[in-house]
């Protein structure tokens, strides 16, 4: 059985997951780009509401989901190094 938080996370769209992760950690766009291994320009394009809007790739969304789940459990990625 999955937890309520995991069920809510599965219902969110990719962009929402990335920005939930950013808000949970309290980091800026530059730090978020470094965490996810993408460019800062891509992060800014995710926030656009124009025809040039970009959507995150599935791998970026999966990474953000994984890091958000680990953060909610109190596990830091550096703990695995």
PDB file of C-alpha atoms in Angstrom:
ATOM      1  CA  UNK A   1       0.000   0.000   0.000  1.00  0.00           C
ATOM      2  CA  UNK A   2       1.345   3.410  -0.932  1.00  0.00           C
ATOM      3  CA  UNK A   3       1.322   6.361   1.430  1.00  0.00           C
ATOM      4  CA  UNK A   4      -0.964   9.338   0.967  1.00  0.00           C
ATOM      5  CA  UNK A   5       2.000  11.577   0.099  1.00  0.00           C
ATOM      6  CA  UNK A   6       3.134   9.175  -2.616  1.00  0.00           C
ATOM      7  CA  UNK A   7      -0.373   9.005  -4.066  1.00  0.00           C
ATOM      8  CA  UNK A   8      -0.599  12.800  -4.149  1.00  0.00           C
ATOM      9  CA  UNK A   9       2.839  12.982  -5.758  1.00  0.00           C
ATOM     10  CA  UNK A  10       1.792  10.563  -8.499  1.00  0.00           C
ATOM     11  CA  UNK A  11      -1.194  12.765  -9.353  1.00  0.00           C
ATOM     12  CA  UNK A  12       0.916  15.881  -9.912  1.00  0.00           C
ATOM     13  CA  UNK A  13       2.213  16.919 -13.307  1.00  0.00           C
ATOM     14  CA  UNK A  14       5.940  17.048 -14.000  1.00  0.00           C
ATOM     15  CA  UNK A  15       6.300  20.802 -13.670  1.00  0.00           C
ATOM     16  CA  UNK A  16       4.412  20.822 -10.380  1.00  0.00           C
ATOM     17  CA  UNK A  17       6.679  18.117  -8.967  1.00  0.00           C
ATOM     18  CA  UNK A  18       9.793  20.092  -9.850  1.00  0.00           C
ATOM     19  CA  UNK A  19       8.474  23.271  -8.267  1.00  0.00           C
ATOM     20  CA  UNK A  20       7.233  21.410  -5.165  1.00  0.00           C
ATOM     21  CA  UNK A  21      10.782  20.102  -4.774  1.00  0.00           C
ATOM     22  CA  UNK A  22      12.152  23.631  -5.163  1.00  0.00           C
ATOM     23  CA  UNK A  23       9.753  25.008  -2.539  1.00  0.00           C
ATOM     24  CA  UNK A  24      10.396  22.149  -0.115  1.00  0.00           C
ATOM     25  CA  UNK A  25      14.142  22.764  -0.176  1.00  0.00           C
ATOM     26  CA  UNK A  26      13.806  26.547  -0.381  1.00  0.00           C
ATOM     27  CA  UNK A  27      16.295  26.851  -3.226  1.00  0.00           C
ATOM     28  CA  UNK A  28      16.512  29.293  -6.128  1.00  0.00           C
ATOM     29  CA  UNK A  29      16.442  28.504  -9.859  1.00  0.00           C
ATOM     30  CA  UNK A  30      20.218  28.200 -10.151  1.00  0.00           C
ATOM     31  CA  UNK A  31      20.457  25.734  -7.278  1.00  0.00           C
ATOM     32  CA  UNK A  32      17.495  23.759  -8.645  1.00  0.00           C
ATOM     33  CA  UNK A  33      19.173  23.501 -12.045  1.00  0.00           C
ATOM     34  CA  UNK A  34      22.335  22.155 -10.392  1.00  0.00           C
ATOM     35  CA  UNK A  35      20.334  19.645  -8.320  1.00  0.00           C
ATOM     36  CA  UNK A  36      18.575  18.277 -11.403  1.00  0.00           C
ATOM     37  CA  UNK A  37      21.504  18.517 -13.794  1.00  0.00           C
ATOM     38  CA  UNK A  38      19.818  20.825 -16.277  1.00  0.00           C
ATOM     39  CA  UNK A  39      20.404  24.403 -17.358  1.00  0.00           C
ATOM     40  CA  UNK A  40      19.019  27.411 -15.545  1.00  0.00           C
ATOM     41  CA  UNK A  41      17.542  28.507 -18.877  1.00  0.00           C
ATOM     42  CA  UNK A  42      15.446  25.315 -18.953  1.00  0.00           C
ATOM     43  CA  UNK A  43      14.076  26.059 -15.468  1.00  0.00           C
ATOM     44  CA  UNK A  44      13.076  29.544 -16.587  1.00  0.00           C
ATOM     45  CA  UNK A  45      11.411  28.137 -19.728  1.00  0.00           C
ATOM     46  CA  UNK A  46       9.329  25.769 -17.557  1.00  0.00           C
ATOM     47  CA  UNK A  47       7.867  28.839 -15.834  1.00  0.00           C
ATOM     48  CA  UNK A  48       6.881  30.667 -19.036  1.00  0.00           C
ATOM     49  CA  UNK A  49       3.264  30.998 -20.065  1.00  0.00           C
ATOM     50  CA  UNK A  50       3.984  31.691 -23.720  1.00  0.00           C
ATOM     51  CA  UNK A  51       4.286  29.650 -26.876  1.00  0.00           C
ATOM     52  CA  UNK A  52       7.973  29.089 -26.021  1.00  0.00           C
ATOM     53  CA  UNK A  53       7.105  27.189 -22.845  1.00  0.00           C
ATOM     54  CA  UNK A  54       9.072  23.963 -22.330  1.00  0.00           C
ATOM     55  CA  UNK A  55       8.076  20.849 -20.444  1.00  0.00           C
ATOM     56  CA  UNK A  56      10.573  18.797 -18.441  1.00  0.00           C
ATOM     57  CA  UNK A  57      11.771  15.465 -19.761  1.00  0.00           C
ATOM     58  CA  UNK A  58      10.604  12.299 -18.047  1.00  0.00           C
ATOM     59  CA  UNK A  59      14.058  11.660 -16.588  1.00  0.00           C
ATOM     60  CA  UNK A  60      14.127  15.089 -14.910  1.00  0.00           C
ATOM     61  CA  UNK A  61      10.646  14.529 -13.464  1.00  0.00           C
ATOM     62  CA  UNK A  62      11.626  11.079 -12.140  1.00  0.00           C
ATOM     63  CA  UNK A  63      14.761  12.502 -10.531  1.00  0.00           C
ATOM     64  CA  UNK A  64      12.762  15.276  -8.862  1.00  0.00           C
ATOM     65  CA  UNK A  65      10.205  12.712  -7.590  1.00  0.00           C
ATOM     66  CA  UNK A  66      12.946  10.521  -6.163  1.00  0.00           C
ATOM     67  CA  UNK A  67      14.723  13.415  -4.471  1.00  0.00           C
ATOM     68  CA  UNK A  68      11.440  14.751  -3.074  1.00  0.00           C
ATOM     69  CA  UNK A  69      10.543  11.343  -1.613  1.00  0.00           C
ATOM     70  CA  UNK A  70      13.987  10.985  -0.059  1.00  0.00           C
ATOM     71  CA  UNK A  71      13.799  14.537   1.337  1.00  0.00           C
ATOM     72  CA  UNK A  72      10.377  13.798   2.892  1.00  0.00           C
ATOM     73  CA  UNK A  73      11.910  10.760   4.622  1.00  0.00           C
ATOM     74  CA  UNK A  74      14.793  12.860   5.937  1.00  0.00           C
ATOM     75  CA  UNK A  75      17.413  11.214   3.708  1.00  0.00           C
ATOM     76  CA  UNK A  76      19.974  13.398   1.968  1.00  0.00           C
ATOM     77  CA  UNK A  77      21.469  12.296  -1.328  1.00  0.00           C
ATOM     78  CA  UNK A  78      24.946  12.957   0.099  1.00  0.00           C
ATOM     79  CA  UNK A  79      24.204  10.238   2.714  1.00  0.00           C
ATOM     80  CA  UNK A  80      24.733   7.652  -0.030  1.00  0.00           C
ATOM     81  CA  UNK A  81      28.206   8.896  -1.030  1.00  0.00           C
TER      82      UNK A  81
END
